[in-house]
Short mmCIF file of C-alpha atoms and ligand atoms in Angstrom, two decimals:
data_model
loop_
_atom_site.label_atom_id
_atom_site.label_comp_id
_atom_site.label_asym_id
_atom_site.label_seq_id
_atom_site.Cartn_x
_atom_site.Cartn_y
_atom_site.Cartn_z
CA MET A 234 30.06 23.52 -32.55
CA ASN A 235 31.46 20.21 -31.39
CA ARG A 236 32.76 20.33 -27.86
CA PRO A 237 36.31 19.18 -27.17
CA THR A 238 36.55 15.55 -26.14
CA THR A 239 40.32 15.08 -25.97
CA ARG A 240 40.48 14.17 -22.27
CA SER A 241 37.40 11.93 -22.46
CA GLU A 242 38.91 10.14 -25.46
CA GLU A 243 42.21 9.65 -23.61
CA LEU A 244 40.46 8.22 -20.59
CA LEU A 245 38.24 6.01 -22.74
CA THR A 246 41.28 4.60 -24.56
CA ARG A 247 42.98 3.88 -21.24
CA ALA A 248 39.81 2.39 -19.81
CA GLN A 249 39.28 0.17 -22.83
CA GLN A 250 42.61 -1.56 -22.17
CA ILE A 251 41.57 -2.64 -18.71
CA VAL A 252 37.78 -2.45 -18.44
CA PRO A 253 35.57 -4.27 -20.98
CA GLY A 254 34.23 -1.63 -23.37
CA GLY A 255 35.81 1.02 -21.15
CA VAL A 256 32.74 1.26 -18.92
CA ASN A 257 31.39 -0.31 -15.77
CA SER A 258 27.79 -0.41 -16.98
CA PRO A 259 27.03 -0.96 -20.68
CA VAL A 260 24.66 1.91 -21.55
CA ARG A 261 27.35 4.42 -20.52
CA ALA A 262 29.40 3.42 -23.58
CA PHE A 263 27.18 5.39 -26.04
CA ARG A 264 26.87 2.33 -28.29
CA ALA A 265 23.28 3.25 -29.21
CA VAL A 266 24.11 6.81 -30.23
CA GLY A 267 27.77 6.57 -31.26
CA GLY A 268 30.48 9.03 -30.29
CA THR A 269 32.60 9.41 -27.18
CA PRO A 270 31.00 9.07 -23.75
CA ARG A 271 31.86 12.10 -21.65
CA PHE A 272 33.87 11.38 -18.52
CA MET A 273 32.44 13.61 -15.83
CA ALA A 274 34.73 15.41 -13.43
CA SER A 275 32.05 16.90 -11.21
CA GLY A 276 28.40 17.66 -10.72
CA GLN A 277 26.71 20.57 -9.01
CA GLY A 278 22.95 21.02 -8.87
CA ALA A 279 21.51 20.42 -12.34
CA TRP A 280 24.91 20.62 -14.05
CA LEU A 281 27.71 18.22 -14.90
CA THR A 282 31.22 19.28 -15.90
CA ASP A 283 33.25 16.91 -18.03
CA VAL A 284 37.02 16.39 -17.95
CA ASP A 285 37.46 18.71 -20.97
CA GLY A 286 35.73 21.52 -19.10
CA SER A 287 32.33 21.50 -20.85
CA ARG A 288 29.20 21.96 -18.79
CA TYR A 289 25.96 20.08 -19.42
CA VAL A 290 22.46 20.27 -18.04
CA ASP A 291 22.02 16.76 -16.66
CA LEU A 292 18.82 15.00 -17.71
CA VAL A 293 20.13 11.59 -16.63
CA CYS A 294 20.54 12.34 -12.91
CA SER A 295 22.49 9.10 -12.45
CA TRP A 296 19.46 7.29 -13.95
CA GLY A 297 17.21 8.62 -11.23
CA PRO A 298 18.94 8.82 -7.85
CA MET A 299 19.95 12.50 -8.01
CA ILE A 300 16.43 13.76 -7.38
CA LEU A 301 17.76 16.77 -5.45
CA GLY A 302 20.56 17.51 -7.93
CA HIS A 303 24.27 16.87 -7.50
CA ALA A 304 26.09 17.50 -4.24
CA HIS A 305 22.99 18.84 -2.51
CA PRO A 306 24.24 20.68 0.62
CA HIS A 307 21.86 18.94 3.04
CA VAL A 308 22.86 15.48 1.76
CA LEU A 309 26.54 16.39 1.58
CA ASP A 310 26.39 17.45 5.22
CA ALA A 311 24.74 14.18 6.26
CA VAL A 312 27.34 12.18 4.32
CA ARG A 313 30.24 14.11 5.85
CA GLN A 314 28.90 13.64 9.35
CA ALA A 315 28.25 9.93 8.82
CA ALA A 316 31.64 9.34 7.23
CA ALA A 317 33.38 11.11 10.09
CA ARG A 318 31.83 8.56 12.45
CA GLY A 319 33.29 5.63 10.47
CA PHE A 320 32.51 3.99 7.16
CA SER A 321 31.21 0.52 7.94
CA PHE A 322 30.91 -1.52 11.11
CA GLY A 323 29.51 -4.92 10.18
CA THR A 324 27.11 -4.43 13.07
CA PRO A 325 23.67 -2.85 13.17
CA SER A 326 23.81 0.95 13.25
CA PRO A 327 21.17 3.64 13.94
CA GLY A 328 20.95 5.09 10.41
CA GLU A 329 19.58 1.80 9.04
CA VAL A 330 16.64 1.98 11.41
CA LEU A 331 15.89 5.58 10.47
CA LEU A 332 16.02 4.86 6.73
CA ALA A 333 13.82 1.77 7.08
CA GLU A 334 11.30 3.75 9.15
CA GLU A 335 11.22 6.54 6.56
CA ILE A 336 10.51 4.10 3.73
CA ILE A 337 7.82 2.27 5.70
CA ALA A 338 6.18 5.58 6.61
CA ARG A 339 6.02 6.50 2.94
CA VAL A 340 4.82 3.24 1.37
CA GLU A 341 1.84 2.03 3.34
CA PRO A 342 1.79 -1.72 2.42
CA VAL A 343 5.45 -2.16 3.39
CA GLU A 344 5.46 -3.54 6.94
CA GLN A 345 9.02 -4.81 7.07
CA ILE A 346 12.03 -4.04 4.96
CA ARG A 347 15.58 -5.20 4.46
CA LEU A 348 18.36 -3.01 3.11
CA VAL A 349 20.76 -4.21 0.41
CA SER A 350 23.30 -2.47 -1.83
CA SER A 351 21.81 -2.51 -5.35
CA GLY A 352 18.50 -2.83 -7.14
CA THR A 353 19.72 -6.10 -8.63
CA GLU A 354 20.26 -7.49 -5.15
CA ALA A 355 16.81 -6.31 -4.11
CA THR A 356 14.96 -8.08 -6.94
CA MET A 357 17.15 -11.19 -6.67
CA SER A 358 16.39 -11.43 -2.95
CA ALA A 359 12.67 -10.73 -3.42
CA ILE A 360 12.46 -13.57 -5.96
CA ARG A 361 14.25 -15.97 -3.61
CA LEU A 362 11.93 -14.94 -0.80
CA ALA A 363 8.84 -15.42 -2.97
CA ARG A 364 10.04 -18.90 -3.94
CA GLY A 365 10.82 -19.76 -0.32
CA PHE A 366 7.44 -18.50 0.86
CA THR A 367 5.34 -20.22 -1.81
CA GLY A 368 7.46 -23.34 -2.30
CA ARG A 369 7.12 -22.75 -6.07
CA THR A 370 9.67 -22.03 -8.78
CA LEU A 371 8.29 -20.14 -11.78
CA VAL A 372 8.48 -16.37 -12.08
CA VAL A 373 6.51 -14.25 -14.52
CA LYS A 374 8.12 -11.10 -15.87
CA PHE A 375 7.19 -8.74 -18.68
CA ALA A 376 9.19 -8.10 -21.82
CA GLY A 377 10.94 -4.73 -21.69
CA CYS A 378 10.91 -4.58 -17.90
CA TYR A 379 14.37 -4.49 -16.35
CA HIS A 380 14.91 -5.82 -12.86
CA GLY A 381 18.69 -5.71 -12.69
CA HIS A 382 21.02 -8.33 -14.09
CA VAL A 383 19.65 -11.30 -12.16
CA ASP A 384 20.05 -14.50 -14.27
CA SER A 385 16.40 -15.46 -14.26
CA LEU A 386 15.24 -11.89 -14.93
CA LEU A 387 17.49 -11.05 -17.87
CA ALA A 388 15.09 -12.41 -20.48
CA ALA A 389 13.74 -9.58 -22.68
CA ALA A 390 15.12 -7.12 -20.15
CA GLY A 391 14.66 -3.71 -21.75
CA SER A 392 16.99 -0.76 -22.14
CA GLY A 393 20.52 -2.10 -21.69
CA VAL A 394 19.99 -5.20 -23.78
CA ALA A 395 17.68 -3.40 -26.19
CA THR A 396 20.32 -0.75 -26.73
CA LEU A 397 22.89 -3.39 -27.55
CA ALA A 398 20.37 -5.37 -29.63
CA LEU A 399 21.12 -8.50 -27.63
CA PRO A 400 18.14 -10.86 -27.50
CA ASP A 401 19.24 -12.05 -24.05
CA SER A 402 22.48 -12.44 -22.18
CA ALA A 403 24.98 -15.21 -22.83
CA GLY A 404 25.96 -17.03 -19.68
CA VAL A 405 22.44 -17.41 -18.35
CA PRO A 406 21.78 -21.13 -17.94
CA ALA A 407 18.85 -22.47 -19.93
CA GLN A 408 17.40 -23.72 -16.63
CA ALA A 409 17.33 -20.18 -15.23
CA ALA A 410 15.59 -18.87 -18.34
CA ALA A 411 13.20 -21.83 -18.30
CA GLU A 412 12.06 -20.81 -14.82
CA THR A 413 10.95 -17.45 -16.18
CA ILE A 414 7.78 -16.87 -18.16
CA VAL A 415 8.09 -13.71 -20.24
CA LEU A 416 4.82 -12.05 -21.24
CA PRO A 417 3.99 -8.82 -23.08
CA PHE A 418 3.48 -5.84 -20.75
CA ASN A 419 -0.11 -4.60 -20.49
CA ASP A 420 -1.49 -7.87 -21.90
CA ILE A 421 -4.07 -9.20 -19.44
CA ALA A 422 -5.16 -12.03 -21.76
CA ALA A 423 -1.61 -13.41 -21.94
CA LEU A 424 -1.41 -13.30 -18.16
CA GLU A 425 -4.73 -15.15 -17.80
CA THR A 426 -3.49 -17.85 -20.16
CA ALA A 427 -0.21 -18.27 -18.27
CA PHE A 428 -2.06 -18.65 -14.99
CA ALA A 429 -4.63 -21.00 -16.48
CA GLU A 430 -1.84 -23.25 -17.76
CA ARG A 431 0.74 -23.14 -14.95
CA GLY A 432 -0.88 -21.17 -12.13
CA GLU A 433 -0.06 -23.66 -9.38
CA GLN A 434 3.67 -23.50 -10.24
CA ILE A 435 4.02 -19.70 -10.32
CA ALA A 436 5.79 -18.28 -7.26
CA ALA A 437 5.54 -14.63 -8.25
CA VAL A 438 4.84 -12.05 -10.88
CA ILE A 439 7.42 -9.26 -10.92
CA THR A 440 6.64 -6.05 -12.74
CA GLU A 441 7.99 -2.53 -12.98
CA ALA A 442 5.28 -0.57 -11.18
CA ALA A 443 5.37 1.72 -14.21
CA ALA A 444 7.92 0.63 -16.79
CA GLY A 445 10.85 3.00 -17.25
CA ASN A 446 13.41 0.72 -18.84
CA MET A 447 11.87 0.45 -22.32
CA GLY A 448 11.23 4.16 -22.24
CA VAL A 449 8.31 5.16 -20.04
CA VAL A 450 5.31 2.84 -20.41
CA PRO A 451 2.78 3.14 -17.59
CA PRO A 452 0.46 0.24 -16.82
CA ALA A 453 -2.76 0.52 -18.83
CA PRO A 454 -5.93 1.03 -16.77
CA GLY A 455 -6.83 -2.28 -15.14
CA PHE A 456 -3.43 -3.94 -15.69
CA THR A 457 -2.16 -3.61 -12.12
CA ALA A 458 -5.55 -4.74 -10.82
CA ALA A 459 -5.44 -7.82 -13.06
CA LEU A 460 -1.95 -8.62 -11.76
CA ARG A 461 -3.22 -8.47 -8.20
CA THR A 462 -6.39 -10.43 -8.84
CA LEU A 463 -4.72 -13.26 -10.77
CA THR A 464 -1.77 -13.67 -8.41
CA SER A 465 -4.08 -13.73 -5.37
CA ARG A 466 -6.43 -16.22 -6.99
CA HIS A 467 -3.57 -18.60 -7.79
CA GLY A 468 -1.54 -18.22 -4.58
CA ALA A 469 1.35 -16.39 -6.24
CA LEU A 470 2.99 -13.24 -4.89
CA LEU A 471 3.00 -9.88 -6.65
CA ILE A 472 6.35 -8.07 -6.57
CA SER A 473 6.24 -4.42 -7.55
CA ASP A 474 9.68 -3.26 -8.68
CA GLU A 475 9.85 0.40 -7.70
CA VAL A 476 13.64 0.70 -7.96
CA MET A 477 13.18 3.48 -10.52
CA THR A 478 9.72 4.84 -9.68
CA GLY A 479 10.04 4.63 -5.87
CA PHE A 480 10.16 8.09 -4.21
CA ARG A 481 10.43 9.53 -7.74
CA CYS A 482 6.89 9.38 -9.17
CA SER A 483 5.54 10.67 -5.86
CA ARG A 484 6.65 10.64 -2.21
CA SER A 485 5.32 7.06 -2.13
CA GLY A 486 6.47 6.17 -5.63
CA TRP A 487 4.13 4.77 -8.27
CA PHE A 488 2.11 3.17 -5.48
CA GLY A 489 1.35 6.65 -4.20
CA LEU A 490 -0.19 7.55 -7.56
CA GLU A 491 -2.08 4.35 -8.32
CA GLY A 492 -2.87 3.12 -4.79
CA PRO A 493 -4.06 -0.37 -3.86
CA THR A 494 -6.43 -2.20 -6.20
CA THR A 495 -9.75 -3.59 -5.00
CA ASP A 496 -7.93 -6.87 -4.36
CA GLY A 497 -5.20 -5.14 -2.35
CA ALA A 498 -1.62 -3.93 -2.69
CA PRO A 499 1.46 -5.79 -3.96
CA ASP A 500 2.94 -8.31 -1.51
CA LEU A 501 6.54 -7.20 -1.95
CA PHE A 502 8.23 -4.04 -3.21
CA THR A 503 11.78 -3.39 -4.34
CA PHE A 504 13.47 -0.01 -4.06
CA GLY A 505 16.79 1.54 -5.05
CA LYS A 506 18.03 4.63 -6.91
CA VAL A 507 16.43 7.64 -5.06
CA MET A 508 16.51 5.92 -1.64
CA GLY A 509 20.33 5.74 -1.81
CA GLY A 510 20.74 9.41 -2.67
CA GLY A 511 23.52 8.49 -5.13
CA PHE A 512 25.14 5.90 -2.85
CA PRO A 513 24.80 2.11 -3.09
CA ALA A 514 21.64 1.46 -1.11
CA ALA A 515 18.52 -0.46 -2.11
CA ALA A 516 15.84 -2.46 -0.32
CA PHE A 517 13.07 -4.98 -0.56
CA GLY A 518 10.10 -5.19 1.75
CA GLY A 519 6.43 -5.87 2.14
CA ARG A 520 4.08 -8.10 4.14
CA ALA A 521 5.47 -8.98 7.58
CA ASP A 522 4.44 -12.65 7.30
CA ILE A 523 6.48 -13.01 4.11
CA MET A 524 9.47 -11.01 5.38
CA ALA A 525 9.50 -13.25 8.48
CA MET A 526 10.79 -16.03 6.21
CA LEU A 527 14.16 -14.24 5.97
CA ALA A 528 17.19 -15.35 7.97
CA PRO A 529 17.82 -15.07 10.88
CA GLN A 530 14.08 -15.34 11.61
CA GLY A 531 13.30 -17.83 8.87
CA PRO A 532 14.89 -20.26 6.41
CA VAL A 533 15.46 -17.96 3.36
CA TYR A 534 19.09 -16.84 3.46
CA GLN A 535 20.05 -13.31 2.47
CA ALA A 536 22.98 -11.19 3.68
CA GLY A 537 25.43 -8.42 2.79
CA THR A 538 28.73 -7.09 4.19
CA LEU A 539 27.78 -3.52 3.29
CA SER A 540 23.98 -3.81 3.63
CA GLY A 541 22.65 -0.77 5.47
CA ASN A 542 26.03 0.91 5.15
CA PRO A 543 25.98 3.94 7.49
CA VAL A 544 27.19 6.48 4.91
CA ALA A 545 24.76 5.25 2.23
CA ALA A 546 21.93 5.12 4.76
CA ALA A 547 22.66 8.70 5.83
CA ALA A 548 22.66 9.88 2.20
CA GLY A 549 19.40 8.06 1.51
CA LEU A 550 17.68 9.34 4.62
CA ALA A 551 18.79 12.93 4.02
CA THR A 552 17.59 12.68 0.42
CA LEU A 553 14.17 11.31 1.32
CA GLN A 554 13.74 13.87 4.11
CA ALA A 555 14.44 16.66 1.63
CA CYS A 556 11.95 15.23 -0.89
CA THR A 557 9.07 17.42 0.20
CA ASP A 558 5.77 18.09 -1.55
CA GLU A 559 7.37 21.22 -3.01
CA VAL A 560 10.12 19.11 -4.56
CA TYR A 561 7.58 16.80 -6.22
CA ALA A 562 5.60 19.80 -7.47
CA HIS A 563 8.80 21.26 -8.91
CA LEU A 564 9.72 17.99 -10.67
CA ALA A 565 6.22 17.87 -12.17
CA SER A 566 6.32 21.40 -13.54
CA VAL A 567 9.92 21.28 -14.83
CA SER A 568 9.43 17.95 -16.58
CA ARG A 569 6.20 19.26 -18.14
CA VAL A 570 7.90 22.40 -19.46
CA ILE A 571 10.79 20.43 -20.98
CA ALA A 572 8.62 17.69 -22.49
CA ASP A 573 6.09 20.15 -23.93
CA ALA A 574 8.83 22.25 -25.49
CA ALA A 575 10.59 19.20 -26.93
CA SER A 576 7.33 17.95 -28.37
CA ALA A 577 6.52 21.36 -29.90
CA GLU A 578 9.93 21.62 -31.55
CA LEU A 579 9.79 18.05 -32.87
CA SER A 580 6.34 18.75 -34.29
CA ALA A 581 7.58 21.96 -35.90
CA ALA A 582 10.41 20.01 -37.51
CA GLY A 583 8.00 17.31 -38.69
CA VAL A 584 9.47 14.51 -36.54
CA ALA A 585 7.06 11.74 -35.54
CA HIS A 586 7.20 11.33 -31.78
CA ARG A 587 5.20 10.43 -28.72
CA VAL A 588 5.73 11.61 -25.12
CA GLN A 589 4.78 9.17 -22.35
CA TRP A 590 4.62 9.75 -18.61
CA ALA A 591 4.83 8.11 -15.21
CA GLY A 592 4.63 10.86 -12.61
CA SER A 593 7.43 13.27 -13.52
CA MET A 594 9.30 10.54 -15.41
CA PHE A 595 8.87 10.84 -19.14
CA SER A 596 10.43 9.70 -22.36
CA ILE A 597 10.04 10.61 -25.99
CA PHE A 598 9.52 7.73 -28.40
CA PHE A 599 10.42 8.54 -31.99
CA ARG A 600 7.22 7.11 -33.42
CA GLU A 601 3.65 8.23 -33.96
CA ASN A 602 1.55 5.85 -31.89
CA GLU A 603 1.19 5.03 -28.24
CA VAL A 604 3.70 2.55 -26.77
CA ARG A 605 2.02 -0.11 -24.66
CA ASN A 606 4.71 -2.80 -24.67
CA TYR A 607 8.25 -3.70 -25.67
CA ASP A 608 7.42 -4.51 -29.30
CA ASP A 609 5.91 -1.05 -29.68
CA ALA A 610 8.94 0.54 -28.00
CA ARG A 611 11.36 -1.15 -30.37
CA ASP A 612 9.35 0.02 -33.35
CA GLN A 613 10.75 3.57 -33.37
CA ASP A 614 13.31 5.62 -35.28
CA THR A 615 16.35 5.18 -33.03
CA ALA A 616 18.60 6.85 -35.63
CA ALA A 617 16.52 10.04 -35.33
CA PHE A 618 16.96 9.82 -31.56
CA GLY A 619 20.73 9.51 -32.06
CA ARG A 620 20.85 12.72 -34.11
CA PHE A 621 18.65 14.48 -31.57
CA PHE A 622 20.83 13.25 -28.70
CA HIS A 623 24.08 14.48 -30.25
CA ALA A 624 22.68 17.87 -31.19
CA MET A 625 21.56 18.30 -27.59
CA LEU A 626 24.94 17.15 -26.27
CA ASP A 627 26.79 19.58 -28.56
CA GLN A 628 24.68 22.37 -27.09
CA GLY A 629 25.34 21.32 -23.51
CA VAL A 630 22.39 19.10 -22.60
CA HIS A 631 23.12 15.52 -21.56
CA LEU A 632 20.18 13.22 -22.33
CA PRO A 633 20.16 9.51 -21.55
CA PRO A 634 22.19 7.98 -24.42
CA SER A 635 19.44 5.62 -25.57
CA ALA A 636 15.91 5.94 -26.92
CA PHE A 637 14.80 3.30 -24.39
CA GLU A 638 15.32 5.39 -21.26
CA SER A 639 13.40 7.81 -19.13
CA TRP A 640 14.58 11.41 -18.83
CA PHE A 641 15.08 12.61 -15.25
CA VAL A 642 14.93 16.08 -13.73
CA SER A 643 15.79 17.21 -10.22
CA ALA A 644 14.86 19.80 -7.62
CA ALA A 645 17.95 21.71 -8.77
CA HIS A 646 16.69 22.16 -12.34
CA ASP A 647 16.07 25.87 -12.00
CA ASP A 648 15.12 28.47 -14.61
CA ALA A 649 18.70 28.72 -15.93
CA ALA A 650 18.93 24.97 -16.48
CA VAL A 651 15.50 24.80 -18.09
CA GLU A 652 16.30 27.77 -20.35
CA ALA A 653 19.47 26.02 -21.50
CA VAL A 654 17.46 22.92 -22.42
CA LEU A 655 14.80 24.93 -24.25
CA ALA A 656 17.43 26.87 -26.20
CA ALA A 657 18.96 23.62 -27.46
CA LEU A 658 15.73 22.00 -28.63
CA PRO A 659 15.07 23.71 -32.01
CA ALA A 660 18.42 22.73 -33.54
CA ALA A 661 18.16 19.23 -32.08
CA ALA A 662 14.68 18.77 -33.54
CA ARG A 663 15.98 19.88 -36.95
CA ALA A 664 18.87 17.40 -36.65
CA ALA A 665 16.40 14.62 -35.80
CA ALA A 666 14.42 15.53 -38.92
CA ASP A 667 17.46 15.33 -41.18
CA PRO A 668 18.51 11.74 -41.96
CA GLY A 669 21.34 13.10 -44.14
CA ARG A 670 23.07 14.30 -41.04
CA SER A 671 25.23 11.50 -39.76
CA ALA A 672 25.83 10.80 -36.12
CA PRO A 673 29.52 10.93 -35.12
C1 PLP B 1303 17.86 0.32 -12.06
C2 PLP B 1303 16.85 -0.75 -11.88
C3 PLP B 1303 17.16 -1.99 -11.29
C4 PLP B 1303 18.56 -2.39 -10.95
O1 PLP B 1303 19.15 -1.60 -9.99
P1 PLP B 1303 20.76 -1.58 -9.87
O2 PLP B 1303 21.02 -0.76 -8.65
O3 PLP B 1303 21.27 -0.98 -11.14
O4 PLP B 1303 21.19 -2.99 -9.71
C5 PLP B 1303 16.13 -2.87 -11.04
N1 PLP B 1303 14.85 -2.56 -11.36
C6 PLP B 1303 14.52 -1.41 -11.95
C7 PLP B 1303 13.09 -1.12 -12.26
C8 PLP B 1303 15.50 -0.47 -12.25
O5 PLP B 1303 15.18 0.67 -12.86
#
């Protein structure tokens, strides 16, 4: 029961003439799963409608931002009102203050914050700030963690590059890579060694608060605490990248679930995705003494024509305000129902798999054993995922088109949407079990 893809194919062909690969962000191209990416015409609640008229339950949710579902009336209203007042002023405007206050109220260690336009900009700026504050150069990151496409952070950067089987990106100067120490996630011994050898040169450790870009891999017990203890001991900063987990795993992100360690909270946080409500808004923030280093107060330069854009800020604020305790409870129960059902069907079909969680974020690895790091994540049956993905898509459920991604639900995933997902699972699990069945 293949769905028509004529219009998507036409658009893809046109796009490929003028846009590299036909897409503006690589994972959208379906390279990992094959077939034609669906061009979406509209989204409403939990559903997307493609240009050929097919409807899909959306389990991508724009890779996280659409936590309330598409075109949520409260957010739409806020966007309309903000847009009617003008699109961008290049001056401070009230919405920026409200959004910053909302974020600071939710994430206790964040004393000051600056708004930017993408998660990449947030991590890039946080790294520059950490280097300016410490006067050091080296940055530690973990393999499989993605922090946007910042030169120095593209080494072993998880989903996008993993999907394309690129070891790293071309065009990143060797010097930029040399300033980055890449360690295995959840490996405290490797971290101790790195600090013992080069501790006085390390400006910062950046980590995904809970990894979501190699599939979902939460920090093992004691890992976050070790990060905090070692960075503090050696005078380095700890940057918690909550671009994906922020305001998603709980009202205060992953930090809200794990809390500060005995040695304290991270020094800096980065945010994006949910806090923009589907518009380009992101942020970095943390300790006031560190943030004071930023221009115009201090010597670390950072700026943006559209930073704190009034329409994006209004969308973000309206989204966060609507993210109530009931919304988080709903995300938890819906994600549990979907993951449990998927797991049961995969088991019934005899497909090796493993479900992993960070709050309501989850992913299904097509392997038997726990995934603790990037090497584990890559050791899975991605072909089985591809068959599973396409069987779901044919039945009107749009999963992330890669085995290295989290699945996302929204407040709008109601009984009808969940039922549609559950109905599609048995056939998809059988397809995953059947290597004879080729992907398109
Ligand atoms: C998505 C993501 C980024 C990059 O954000 P963009 O807005 O795509 O630049 C950075 N860090 C993490 C953890 C992310 O999930």
